Coordinates of C-alpha atoms in Angstrom, one line a residue:
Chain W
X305 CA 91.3 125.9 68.0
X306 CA 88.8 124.5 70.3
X307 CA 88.3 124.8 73.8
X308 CA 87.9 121.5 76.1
X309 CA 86.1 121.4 79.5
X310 CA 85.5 118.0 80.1
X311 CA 88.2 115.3 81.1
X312 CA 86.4 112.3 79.0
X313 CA 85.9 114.7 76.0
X314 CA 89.7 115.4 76.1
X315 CA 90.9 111.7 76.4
X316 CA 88.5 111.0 73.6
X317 CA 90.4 113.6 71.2
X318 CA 93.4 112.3 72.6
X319 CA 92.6 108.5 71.9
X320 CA 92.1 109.2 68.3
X321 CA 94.8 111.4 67.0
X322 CA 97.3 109.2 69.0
X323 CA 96.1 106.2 67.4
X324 CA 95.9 107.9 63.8
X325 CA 100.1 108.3 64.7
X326 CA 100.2 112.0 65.9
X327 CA 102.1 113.5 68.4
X328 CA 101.1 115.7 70.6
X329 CA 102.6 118.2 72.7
X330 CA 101.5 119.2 76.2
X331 CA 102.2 123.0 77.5
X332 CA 100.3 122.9 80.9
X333 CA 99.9 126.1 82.8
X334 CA 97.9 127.8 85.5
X335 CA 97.1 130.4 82.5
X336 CA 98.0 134.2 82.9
X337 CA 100.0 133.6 80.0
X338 CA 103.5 135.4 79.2
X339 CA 106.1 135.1 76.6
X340 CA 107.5 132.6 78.9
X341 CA 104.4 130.3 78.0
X342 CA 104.8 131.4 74.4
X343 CA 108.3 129.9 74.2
X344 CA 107.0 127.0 75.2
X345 CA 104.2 126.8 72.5
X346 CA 106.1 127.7 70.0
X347 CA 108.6 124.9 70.9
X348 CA 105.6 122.9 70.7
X349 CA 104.4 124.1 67.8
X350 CA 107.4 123.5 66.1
X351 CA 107.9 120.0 67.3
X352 CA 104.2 118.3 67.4
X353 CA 101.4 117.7 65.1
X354 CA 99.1 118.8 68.0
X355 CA 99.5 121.6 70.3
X356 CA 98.0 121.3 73.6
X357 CA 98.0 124.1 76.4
X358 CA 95.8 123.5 80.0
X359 CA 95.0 125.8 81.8
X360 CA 93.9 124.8 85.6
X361 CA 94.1 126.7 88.4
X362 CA 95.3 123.7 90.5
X363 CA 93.8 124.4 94.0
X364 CA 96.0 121.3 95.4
X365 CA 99.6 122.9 94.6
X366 CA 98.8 126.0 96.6
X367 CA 99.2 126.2 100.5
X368 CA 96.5 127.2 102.8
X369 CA 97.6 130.9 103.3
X370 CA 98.7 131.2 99.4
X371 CA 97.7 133.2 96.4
X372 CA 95.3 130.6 95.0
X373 CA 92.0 133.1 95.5
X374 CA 94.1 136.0 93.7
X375 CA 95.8 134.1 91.3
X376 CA 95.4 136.1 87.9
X377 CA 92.7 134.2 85.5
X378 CA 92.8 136.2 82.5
X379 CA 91.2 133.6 81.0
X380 CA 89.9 135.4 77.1
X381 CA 93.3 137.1 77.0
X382 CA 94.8 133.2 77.4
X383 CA 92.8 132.3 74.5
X384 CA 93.7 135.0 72.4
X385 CA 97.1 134.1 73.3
X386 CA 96.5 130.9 72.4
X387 CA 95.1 131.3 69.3
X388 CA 97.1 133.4 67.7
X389 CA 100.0 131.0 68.7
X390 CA 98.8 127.8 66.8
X391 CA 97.5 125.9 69.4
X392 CA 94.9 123.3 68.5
X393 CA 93.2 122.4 71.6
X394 CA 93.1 124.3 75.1
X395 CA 92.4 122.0 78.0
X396 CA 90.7 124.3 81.1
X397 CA 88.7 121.6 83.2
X398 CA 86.6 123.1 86.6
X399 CA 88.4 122.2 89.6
X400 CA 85.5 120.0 90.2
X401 CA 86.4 117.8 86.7
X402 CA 90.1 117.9 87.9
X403 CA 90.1 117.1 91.7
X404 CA 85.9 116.1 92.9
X405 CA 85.2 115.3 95.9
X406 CA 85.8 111.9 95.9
X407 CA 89.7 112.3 94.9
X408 CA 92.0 110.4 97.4
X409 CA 95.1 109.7 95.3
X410 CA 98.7 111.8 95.4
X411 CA 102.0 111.7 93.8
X412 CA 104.9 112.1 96.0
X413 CA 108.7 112.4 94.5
X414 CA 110.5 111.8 97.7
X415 CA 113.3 114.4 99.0
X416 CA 113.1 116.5 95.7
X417 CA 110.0 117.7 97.2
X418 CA 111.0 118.9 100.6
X419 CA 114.0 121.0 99.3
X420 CA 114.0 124.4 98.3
X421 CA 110.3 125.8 97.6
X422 CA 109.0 122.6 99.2
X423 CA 110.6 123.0 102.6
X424 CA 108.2 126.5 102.5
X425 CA 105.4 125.3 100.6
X426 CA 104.2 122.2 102.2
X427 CA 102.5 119.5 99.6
X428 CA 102.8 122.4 96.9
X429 CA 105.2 119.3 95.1
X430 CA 102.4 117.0 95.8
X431 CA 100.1 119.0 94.0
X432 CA 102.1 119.5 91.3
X433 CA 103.3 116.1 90.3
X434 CA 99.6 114.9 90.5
X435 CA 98.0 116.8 88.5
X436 CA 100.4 116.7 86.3
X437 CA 100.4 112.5 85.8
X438 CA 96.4 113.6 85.2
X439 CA 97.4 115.3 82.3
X440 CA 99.4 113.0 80.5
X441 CA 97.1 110.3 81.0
X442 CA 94.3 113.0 79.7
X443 CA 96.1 114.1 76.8
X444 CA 98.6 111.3 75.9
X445 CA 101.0 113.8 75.4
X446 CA 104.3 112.2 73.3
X447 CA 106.1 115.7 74.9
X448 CA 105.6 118.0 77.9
X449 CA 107.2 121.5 77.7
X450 CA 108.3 122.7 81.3
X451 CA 110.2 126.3 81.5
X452 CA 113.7 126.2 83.6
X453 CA 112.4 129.3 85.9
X454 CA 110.5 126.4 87.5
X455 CA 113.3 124.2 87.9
X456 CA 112.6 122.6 91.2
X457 CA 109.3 122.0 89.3
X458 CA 111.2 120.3 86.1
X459 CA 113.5 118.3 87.9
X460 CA 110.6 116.6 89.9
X461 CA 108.3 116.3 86.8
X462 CA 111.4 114.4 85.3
X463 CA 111.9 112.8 87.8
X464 CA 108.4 111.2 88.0
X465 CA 107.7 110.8 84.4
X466 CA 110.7 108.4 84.5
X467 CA 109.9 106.8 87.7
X468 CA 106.2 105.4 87.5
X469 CA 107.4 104.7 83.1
X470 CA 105.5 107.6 81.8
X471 CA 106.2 108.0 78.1
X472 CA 105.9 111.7 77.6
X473 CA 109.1 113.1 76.8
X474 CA 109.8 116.2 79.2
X475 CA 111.2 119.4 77.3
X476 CA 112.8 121.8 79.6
X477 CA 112.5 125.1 77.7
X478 CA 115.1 128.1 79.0
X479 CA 113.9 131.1 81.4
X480 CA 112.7 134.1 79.2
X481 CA 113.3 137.2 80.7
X482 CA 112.4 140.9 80.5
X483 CA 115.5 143.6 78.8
X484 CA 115.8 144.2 82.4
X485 CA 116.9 140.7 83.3
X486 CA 113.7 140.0 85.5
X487 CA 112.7 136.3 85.0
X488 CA 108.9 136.4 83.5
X489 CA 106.4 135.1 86.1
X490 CA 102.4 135.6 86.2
X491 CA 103.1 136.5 89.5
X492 CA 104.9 139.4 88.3
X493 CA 101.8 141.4 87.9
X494 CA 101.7 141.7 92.0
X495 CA 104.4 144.0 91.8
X496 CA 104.0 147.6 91.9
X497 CA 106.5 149.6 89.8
X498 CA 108.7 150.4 92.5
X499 CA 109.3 146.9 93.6
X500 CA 109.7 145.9 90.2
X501 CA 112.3 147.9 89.7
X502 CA 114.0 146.2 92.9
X503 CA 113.1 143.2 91.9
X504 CA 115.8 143.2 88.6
X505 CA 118.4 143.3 90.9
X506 CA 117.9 139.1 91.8
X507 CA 118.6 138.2 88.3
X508 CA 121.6 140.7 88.4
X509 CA 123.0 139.1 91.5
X510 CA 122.4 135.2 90.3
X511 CA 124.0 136.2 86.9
X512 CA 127.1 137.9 88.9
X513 CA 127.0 134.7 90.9
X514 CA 127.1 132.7 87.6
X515 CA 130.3 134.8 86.4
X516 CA 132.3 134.3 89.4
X517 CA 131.5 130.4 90.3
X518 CA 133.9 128.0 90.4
X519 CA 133.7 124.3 91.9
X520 CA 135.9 125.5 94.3
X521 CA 134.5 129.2 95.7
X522 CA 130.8 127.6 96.6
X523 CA 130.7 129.1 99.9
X524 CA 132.1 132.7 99.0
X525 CA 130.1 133.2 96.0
X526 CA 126.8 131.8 97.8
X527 CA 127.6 134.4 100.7
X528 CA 128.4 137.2 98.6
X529 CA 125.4 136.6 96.7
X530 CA 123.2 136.3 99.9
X531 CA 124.6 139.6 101.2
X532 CA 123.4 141.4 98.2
X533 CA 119.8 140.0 97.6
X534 CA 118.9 141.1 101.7
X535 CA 120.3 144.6 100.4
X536 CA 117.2 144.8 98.0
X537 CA 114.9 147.0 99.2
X538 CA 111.7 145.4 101.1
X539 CA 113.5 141.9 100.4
X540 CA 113.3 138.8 102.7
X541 CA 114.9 135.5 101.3
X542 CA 113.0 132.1 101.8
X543 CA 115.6 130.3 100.3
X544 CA 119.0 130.9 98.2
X545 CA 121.1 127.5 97.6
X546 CA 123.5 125.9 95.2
X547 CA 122.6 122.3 94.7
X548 CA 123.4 119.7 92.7
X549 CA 121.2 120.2 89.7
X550 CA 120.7 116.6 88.9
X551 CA 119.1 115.7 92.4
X552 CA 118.7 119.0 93.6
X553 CA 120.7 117.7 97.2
X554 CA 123.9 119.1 98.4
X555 CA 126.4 119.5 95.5
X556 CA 129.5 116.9 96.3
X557 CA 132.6 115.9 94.4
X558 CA 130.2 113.4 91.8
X559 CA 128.3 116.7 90.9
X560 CA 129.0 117.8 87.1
X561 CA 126.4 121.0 87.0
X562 CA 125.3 123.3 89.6
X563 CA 122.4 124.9 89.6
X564 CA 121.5 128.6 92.1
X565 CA 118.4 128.7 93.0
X566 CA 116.8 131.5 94.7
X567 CA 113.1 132.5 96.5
X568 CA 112.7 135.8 97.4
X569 CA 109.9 137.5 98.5
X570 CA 109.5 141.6 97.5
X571 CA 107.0 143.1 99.3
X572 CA 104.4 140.6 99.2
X573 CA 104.8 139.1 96.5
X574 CA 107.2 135.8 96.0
X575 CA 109.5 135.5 93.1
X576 CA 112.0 133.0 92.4
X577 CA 114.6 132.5 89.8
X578 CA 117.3 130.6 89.4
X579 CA 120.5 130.2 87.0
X580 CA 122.3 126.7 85.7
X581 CA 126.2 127.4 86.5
Chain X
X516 CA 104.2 83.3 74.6
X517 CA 107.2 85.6 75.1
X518 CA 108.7 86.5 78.0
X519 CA 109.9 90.1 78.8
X520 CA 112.2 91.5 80.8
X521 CA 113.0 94.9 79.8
X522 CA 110.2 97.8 80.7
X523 CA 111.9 99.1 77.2
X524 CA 110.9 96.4 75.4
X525 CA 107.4 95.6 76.8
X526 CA 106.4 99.1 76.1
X527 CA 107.9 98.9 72.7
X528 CA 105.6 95.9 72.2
X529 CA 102.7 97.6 73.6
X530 CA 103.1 100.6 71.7
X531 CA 102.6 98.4 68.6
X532 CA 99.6 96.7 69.7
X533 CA 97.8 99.9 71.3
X534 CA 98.0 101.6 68.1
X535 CA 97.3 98.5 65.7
X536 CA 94.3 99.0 67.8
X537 CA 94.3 95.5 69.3
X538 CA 93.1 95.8 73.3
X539 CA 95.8 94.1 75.6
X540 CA 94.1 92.7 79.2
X541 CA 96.8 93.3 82.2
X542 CA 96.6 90.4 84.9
X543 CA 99.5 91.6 87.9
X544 CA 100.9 89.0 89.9
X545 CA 103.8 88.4 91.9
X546 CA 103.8 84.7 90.7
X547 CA 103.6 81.6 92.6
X548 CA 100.4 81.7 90.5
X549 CA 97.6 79.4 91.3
X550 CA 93.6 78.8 90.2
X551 CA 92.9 82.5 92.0
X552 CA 95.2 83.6 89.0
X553 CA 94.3 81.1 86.4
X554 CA 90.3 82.5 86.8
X555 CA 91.7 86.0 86.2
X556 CA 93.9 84.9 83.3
X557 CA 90.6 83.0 81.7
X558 CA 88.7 86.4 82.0
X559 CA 91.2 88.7 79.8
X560 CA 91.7 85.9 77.5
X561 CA 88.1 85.4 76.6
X562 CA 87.6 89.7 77.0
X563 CA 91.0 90.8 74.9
X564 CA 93.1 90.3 72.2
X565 CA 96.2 90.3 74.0
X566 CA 96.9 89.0 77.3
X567 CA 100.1 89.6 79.9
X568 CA 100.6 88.4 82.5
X569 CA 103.0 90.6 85.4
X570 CA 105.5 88.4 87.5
X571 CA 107.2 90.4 89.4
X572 CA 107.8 90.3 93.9
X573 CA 107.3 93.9 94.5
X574 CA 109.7 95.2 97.1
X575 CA 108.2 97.8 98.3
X576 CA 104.8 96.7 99.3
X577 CA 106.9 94.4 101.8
X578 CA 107.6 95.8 105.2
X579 CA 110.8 95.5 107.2
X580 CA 110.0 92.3 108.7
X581 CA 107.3 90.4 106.4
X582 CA 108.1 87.4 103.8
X583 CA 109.4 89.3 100.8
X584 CA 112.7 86.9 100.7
X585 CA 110.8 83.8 101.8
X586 CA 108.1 84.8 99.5
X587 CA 107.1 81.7 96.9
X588 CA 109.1 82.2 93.5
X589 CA 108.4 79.0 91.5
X590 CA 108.9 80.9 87.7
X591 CA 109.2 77.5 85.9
X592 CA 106.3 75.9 87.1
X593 CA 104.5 79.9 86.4
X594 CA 106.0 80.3 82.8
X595 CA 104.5 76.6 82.5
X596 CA 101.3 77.7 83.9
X597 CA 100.8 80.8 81.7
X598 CA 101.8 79.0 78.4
X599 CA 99.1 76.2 79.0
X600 CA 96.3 79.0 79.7
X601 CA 97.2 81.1 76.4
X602 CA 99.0 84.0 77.6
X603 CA 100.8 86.2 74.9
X604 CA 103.4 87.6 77.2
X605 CA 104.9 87.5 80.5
X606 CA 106.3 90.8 81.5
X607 CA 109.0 89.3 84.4
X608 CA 111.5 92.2 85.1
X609 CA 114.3 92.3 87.7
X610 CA 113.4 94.8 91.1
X611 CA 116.3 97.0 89.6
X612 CA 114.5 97.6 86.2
X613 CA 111.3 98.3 88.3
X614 CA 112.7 100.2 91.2
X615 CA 116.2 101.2 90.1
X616 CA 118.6 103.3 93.0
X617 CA 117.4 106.6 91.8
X618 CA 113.7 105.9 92.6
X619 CA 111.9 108.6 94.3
X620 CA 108.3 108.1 93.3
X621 CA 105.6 107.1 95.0
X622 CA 101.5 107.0 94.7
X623 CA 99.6 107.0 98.4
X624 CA 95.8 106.9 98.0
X625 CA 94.9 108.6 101.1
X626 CA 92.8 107.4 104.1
X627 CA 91.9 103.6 101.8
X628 CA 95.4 102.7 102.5
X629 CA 95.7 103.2 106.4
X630 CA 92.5 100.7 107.3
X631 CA 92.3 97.2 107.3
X632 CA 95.5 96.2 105.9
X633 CA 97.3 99.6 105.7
X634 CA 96.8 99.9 109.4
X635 CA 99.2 96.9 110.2
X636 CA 101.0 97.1 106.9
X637 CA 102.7 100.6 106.9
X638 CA 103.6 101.5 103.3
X639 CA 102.1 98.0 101.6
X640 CA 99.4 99.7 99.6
X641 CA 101.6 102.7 98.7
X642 CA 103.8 100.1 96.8
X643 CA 101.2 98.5 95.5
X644 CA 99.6 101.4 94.1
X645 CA 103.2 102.7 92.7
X646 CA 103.9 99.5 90.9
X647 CA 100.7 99.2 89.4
X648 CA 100.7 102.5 87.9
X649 CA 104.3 101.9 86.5
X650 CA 102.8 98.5 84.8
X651 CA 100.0 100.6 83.3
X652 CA 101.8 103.1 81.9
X653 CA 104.4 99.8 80.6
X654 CA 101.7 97.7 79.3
X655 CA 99.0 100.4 78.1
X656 CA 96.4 97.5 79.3
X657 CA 92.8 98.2 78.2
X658 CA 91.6 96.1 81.3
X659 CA 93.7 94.9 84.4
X660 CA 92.1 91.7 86.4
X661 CA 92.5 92.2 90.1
X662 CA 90.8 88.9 92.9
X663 CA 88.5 90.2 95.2
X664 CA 90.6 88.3 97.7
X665 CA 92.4 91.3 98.1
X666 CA 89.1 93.4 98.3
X667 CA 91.0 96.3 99.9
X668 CA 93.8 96.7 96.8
X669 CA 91.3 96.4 94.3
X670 CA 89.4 99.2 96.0
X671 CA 92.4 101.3 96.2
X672 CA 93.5 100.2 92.5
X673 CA 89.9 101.4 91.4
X674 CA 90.3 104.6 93.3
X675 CA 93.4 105.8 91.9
X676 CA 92.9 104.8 88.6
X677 CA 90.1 107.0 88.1
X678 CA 91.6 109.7 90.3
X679 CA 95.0 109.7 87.9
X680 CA 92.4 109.1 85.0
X681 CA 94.1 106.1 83.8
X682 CA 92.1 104.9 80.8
X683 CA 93.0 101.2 82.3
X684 CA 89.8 99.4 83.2
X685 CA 89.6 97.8 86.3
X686 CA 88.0 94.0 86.3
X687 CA 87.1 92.8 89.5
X688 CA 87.2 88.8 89.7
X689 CA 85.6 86.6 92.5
X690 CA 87.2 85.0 95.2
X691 CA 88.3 81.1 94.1
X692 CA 88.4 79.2 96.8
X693 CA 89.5 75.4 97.6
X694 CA 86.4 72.6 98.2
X695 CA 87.1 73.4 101.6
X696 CA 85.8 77.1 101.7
X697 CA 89.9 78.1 101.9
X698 CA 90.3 81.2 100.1
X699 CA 93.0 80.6 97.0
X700 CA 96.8 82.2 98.4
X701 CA 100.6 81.8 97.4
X702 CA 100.9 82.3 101.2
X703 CA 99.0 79.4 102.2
X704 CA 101.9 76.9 101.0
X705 CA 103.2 78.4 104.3
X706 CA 100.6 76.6 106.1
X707 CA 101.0 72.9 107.2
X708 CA 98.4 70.6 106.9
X709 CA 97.4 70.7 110.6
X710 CA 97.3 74.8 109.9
X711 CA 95.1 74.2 106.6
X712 CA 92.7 72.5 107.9
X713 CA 92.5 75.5 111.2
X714 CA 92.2 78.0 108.3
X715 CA 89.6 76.7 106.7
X716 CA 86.8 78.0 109.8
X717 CA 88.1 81.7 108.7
X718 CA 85.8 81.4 105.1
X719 CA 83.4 78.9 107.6
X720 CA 83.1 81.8 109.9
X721 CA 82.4 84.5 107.0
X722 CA 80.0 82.7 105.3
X723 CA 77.7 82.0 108.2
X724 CA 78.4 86.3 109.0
X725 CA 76.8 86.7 105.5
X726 CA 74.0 84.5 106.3
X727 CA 73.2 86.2 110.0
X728 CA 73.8 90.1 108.4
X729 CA 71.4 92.5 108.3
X730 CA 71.8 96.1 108.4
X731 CA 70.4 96.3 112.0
X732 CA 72.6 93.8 113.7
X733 CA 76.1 94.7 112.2
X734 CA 77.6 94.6 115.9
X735 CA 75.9 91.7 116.8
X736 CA 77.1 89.9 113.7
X737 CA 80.9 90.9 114.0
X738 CA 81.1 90.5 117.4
X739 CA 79.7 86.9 117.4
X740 CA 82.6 86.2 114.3
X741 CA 85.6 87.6 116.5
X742 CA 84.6 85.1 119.1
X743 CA 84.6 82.4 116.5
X744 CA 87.6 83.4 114.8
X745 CA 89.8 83.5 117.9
X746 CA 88.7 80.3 119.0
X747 CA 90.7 78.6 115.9
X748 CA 93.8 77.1 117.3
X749 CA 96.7 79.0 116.8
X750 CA 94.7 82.1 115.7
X751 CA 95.3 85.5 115.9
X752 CA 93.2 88.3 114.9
X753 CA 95.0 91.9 113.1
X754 CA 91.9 93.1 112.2
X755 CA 88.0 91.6 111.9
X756 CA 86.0 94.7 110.6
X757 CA 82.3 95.7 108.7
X758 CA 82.9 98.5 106.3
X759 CA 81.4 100.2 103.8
X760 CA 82.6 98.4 100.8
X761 CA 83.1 101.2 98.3
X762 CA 85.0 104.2 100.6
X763 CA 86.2 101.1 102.9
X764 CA 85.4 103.7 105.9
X765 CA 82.9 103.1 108.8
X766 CA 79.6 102.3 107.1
X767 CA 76.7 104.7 107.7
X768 CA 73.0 105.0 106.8
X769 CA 74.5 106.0 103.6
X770 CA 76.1 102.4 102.6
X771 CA 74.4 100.2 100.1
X772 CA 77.3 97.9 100.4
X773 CA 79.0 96.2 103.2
X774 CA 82.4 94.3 103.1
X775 CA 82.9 91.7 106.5
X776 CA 86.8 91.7 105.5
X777 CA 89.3 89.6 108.2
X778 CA 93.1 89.1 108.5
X779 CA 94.3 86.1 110.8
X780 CA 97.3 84.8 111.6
X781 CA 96.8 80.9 111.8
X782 CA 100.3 80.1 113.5
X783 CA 103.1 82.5 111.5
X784 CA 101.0 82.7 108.6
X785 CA 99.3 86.1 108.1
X786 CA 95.5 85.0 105.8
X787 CA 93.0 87.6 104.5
X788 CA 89.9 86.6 103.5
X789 CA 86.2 88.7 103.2
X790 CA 82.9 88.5 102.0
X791 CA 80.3 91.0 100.3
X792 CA 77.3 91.3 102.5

C-alpha cells in the first residue's frame, strides 16, 4: 500500500494503470474510519483491480461555525485500517494541494443542495460536489463508493457525475449500523455515553416509521415520528422529511420510493440518519 | 470525418483512442465556424493524433434576451468546412442530449465570471464553464484550442481546469483578424456593411492603446480610447477596461500582464475585442 500526498503524483499513477486497462475504485472519505468505510472498501476490493481511499479533511464542505477544527484525524489508525483492508493506494493531499490559494472554481447541483442538510449548512453541497469532481479527475476512478447514511450526499454526487458526463460509476453502499441500531458516523465519537444511549432511539423511530408507511399515511406517520424524536433527551431536530428519494423534492403522485431523512442534533453533537421506505 | 451525435457514442470512441494511447485535440465551437476557428483547427491537427471538432449553441451561456435563436447555424457549410481542414470527428449533439430536463449542474468560477463580460452577461460564463467541462469529460481531449478573442473564457477555462484538475491542456490561439484590423466573429454577419466598416476603429482604437501603454499612464491611455470608441457611429460602450491579464481583477504593482479588453455595441450588434499590453 502506498501513501500519496501529491495531486500530480496521484494522476500519474492513475494515468498508467487506467491505460494498462484497470479499474479502479474510489472510496473517498474525510478519514476517522469505521466499518461504515470498511463496507465500502471491501465492496471495492471486491469489485476493482485497484483500491483507492482519500482521505481530506475538506475545509470547503464545512460552515464557518462547524466542526472542521475538531474533526477527528486519526490519521495512523486510518492507515492501519487501510492496510489491513487491501487498499492499494491512500490519497491524503494538504488542504493546500486540494484547494490553494488561487482556487476560484465550484460545483453547484441546483435545488438538491438547498434541501434538507443544505438549507442548515450553507455551501456545505458546494463543497462537497467539488471536491469530489477533483477526485475523479485525480484518480480516474471507473467506480465511486458512497454509503446511503449520506444520502442527500449520494443523490447529489449522482446527480453530478451524470450531469457534467463523468464516467465513474457511483456505488451507493447501505448504512452499517451498531447492534443497537445507531447509524455509524465519525461524528459519533462526540457523544458521551449517555447521549449515545439516547441517540439509538432515532434509528428506532425511522425504522418504526418505515414499518408503518404507506403512500397514503405521509402526514401521520411524519408527525408521529416527529413527536417522538423531540422526546429524546437533550434532542433538537434540524430537519425530519419524507421526500421523494429520486429528486429529494416533495414526494407527489409520480414518486415510486420514499426516502425519511432525519438531522438531529444530541447535545452538541449532529447526527443524521435516514431510511429508504 | 464522422459525425457524432450521441455523448454515448463519442465517449465510447474516446475511450478507445485514450487508451490505444493516441492524444485527441478538442477545438469547442458553437459553429458558424470561420478562419478564427480554422487557425485553431490547424493547431490540433499539426499538435494531435486525433482532432474534434464541438458544434454545439449552448443554451445556457445565452441570457433571456440575447441571440441564442437568431444565433448563426449554417452546419452544412461547417461539416464542409471541417472535412476540408482534416478533422476526424465532429461531436454535434442536440441541447436535450447536452442539457436534458433533469439537469441540475452547474460550474461558476468565482469573481472571473462577474467582470467584463460576466458583469453584463449574468450566468454566460457559468454555462460556458459547465459545457466545457461536460465535453471534457465526453471527449477525454489531451489539449482544447480556445481564441484569445474571447480572452476572458479562455482565462476562466484555464482557471477551472486546473482548479477541477482536468488533465485537459489548455491551448491559447491568437486573435485572426480580417485585413481590416476586424477581429474574426459569427456575430459579425449581423453587422451590415455600413456597420463593418464602423467596427473596424474598435481593433484601430486598441492597437494605437497598445502602442501609447505604459505602466505609468494606464488612465491616461484608457481614458483617451473611451473617447475614441464612443465617437464610432452607432457605438455603445458595456465595458472598456485595463486588467490584469491573468486574475482579470484590477491590476496592481503586482501585474506583469495587462489585458486592454472592450465590448461595443456597433448598432444591435454586441463586439468584443482586446489586446495584450
Amino acid at each position: 500500500m502506498k501513501i500519496i500526498r501529491k495531486v500530480s503524483q496521484m494522476q500519474k499513477i492513475a494515468l498508467k494503470y487506467f491505460q494498462d486497462g484497470d479499474e479502479a475504485g474510489l472510496v473517498p472519505t474525510m478519514g476517522a474510519l469505521h466499518e461504515g468505510h470498511v463496507s465500502l472498501i471491501d465492496k471495492s476490493v471486491r469489485n476493482d483491480d485497484i483500491t483507492i481511499v482519500s482521505i481530506f479533511v475538506n475545509p470547503t464542505q464545512f460552515g464557518l461555525n462547524e466542526d472542521y477544527l475538531k474533526y477527528p484525524r486519526p490519521f495512523e489508525k486510518d492507515v492501519a485500517i487501510c492496510k489491513k483492508n487491501h487498499v492499494d493506494y491512500i490519497f491524503a493531499p494538504s488542504v493546500n494541494e486540494m484547494f490553494p490559494a488561487a482556487h476560484k472554481t465550484f460545483i453547484e447541483v441546483k435545488q438538491m443542495q438547498d434541501v434538507l442538510c443544505g438549507s442548515f449548512r450553507k455551501g456545505h453541497f458546494r463543497g462537497v460536489a467539488t471536491v469530489v469532481a477533483k477526485l475523479f479527475n485525480i484518480t480516474f476512478a471507473e467506480r465511486a463508493y458512497f454509503g446511503m447514511k449520506d444520502f442527500q450526499q449520494l443523490k447529489i454526487i449522482e446527480r453530478m457525475a451524470k450531469d457534467l458526463n463523468f464516467r465513474t460509476k457511483i456505488v451507493p453502499c447501505p448504512v452499517v449500523r451498531e447492534k443497537s441500531g445507531l447509524a455509524l458516523s465519525s461524528r459519533n465519537s462526540y457523544l458521551s455515553q449517555k447521549e449515545k444511549n439516547d441517540a439509538v432511539q432515532i434509528s428506532k423511530i425511522l425504522k418504526e416509521a418505515k414499518k408503518n408507511f404507506s403512500k397514503n399515511n405521509v402526514s401521520a406517520v411524519l408527525k408521529d415520528a416527529i413527536k417522538k424524536l423531540n422526546k429524546i433527551s437533550g434532542s433538537k431536530i434540524d430537519y425530519a422529511e419524507i421526500l421523494d428519494a429520486n429528486t429529494l423534492s416533495r414526494a407527489d403522485k409520480a414518486s415510486r420510493n420514499f426516502i425519511f431523512a432525519v438531522a438531529v442534533w444530541v447535545g452538541k453533537t449532529r447526527l443524521i440518519d435516514n431510511v429508504v421506505l
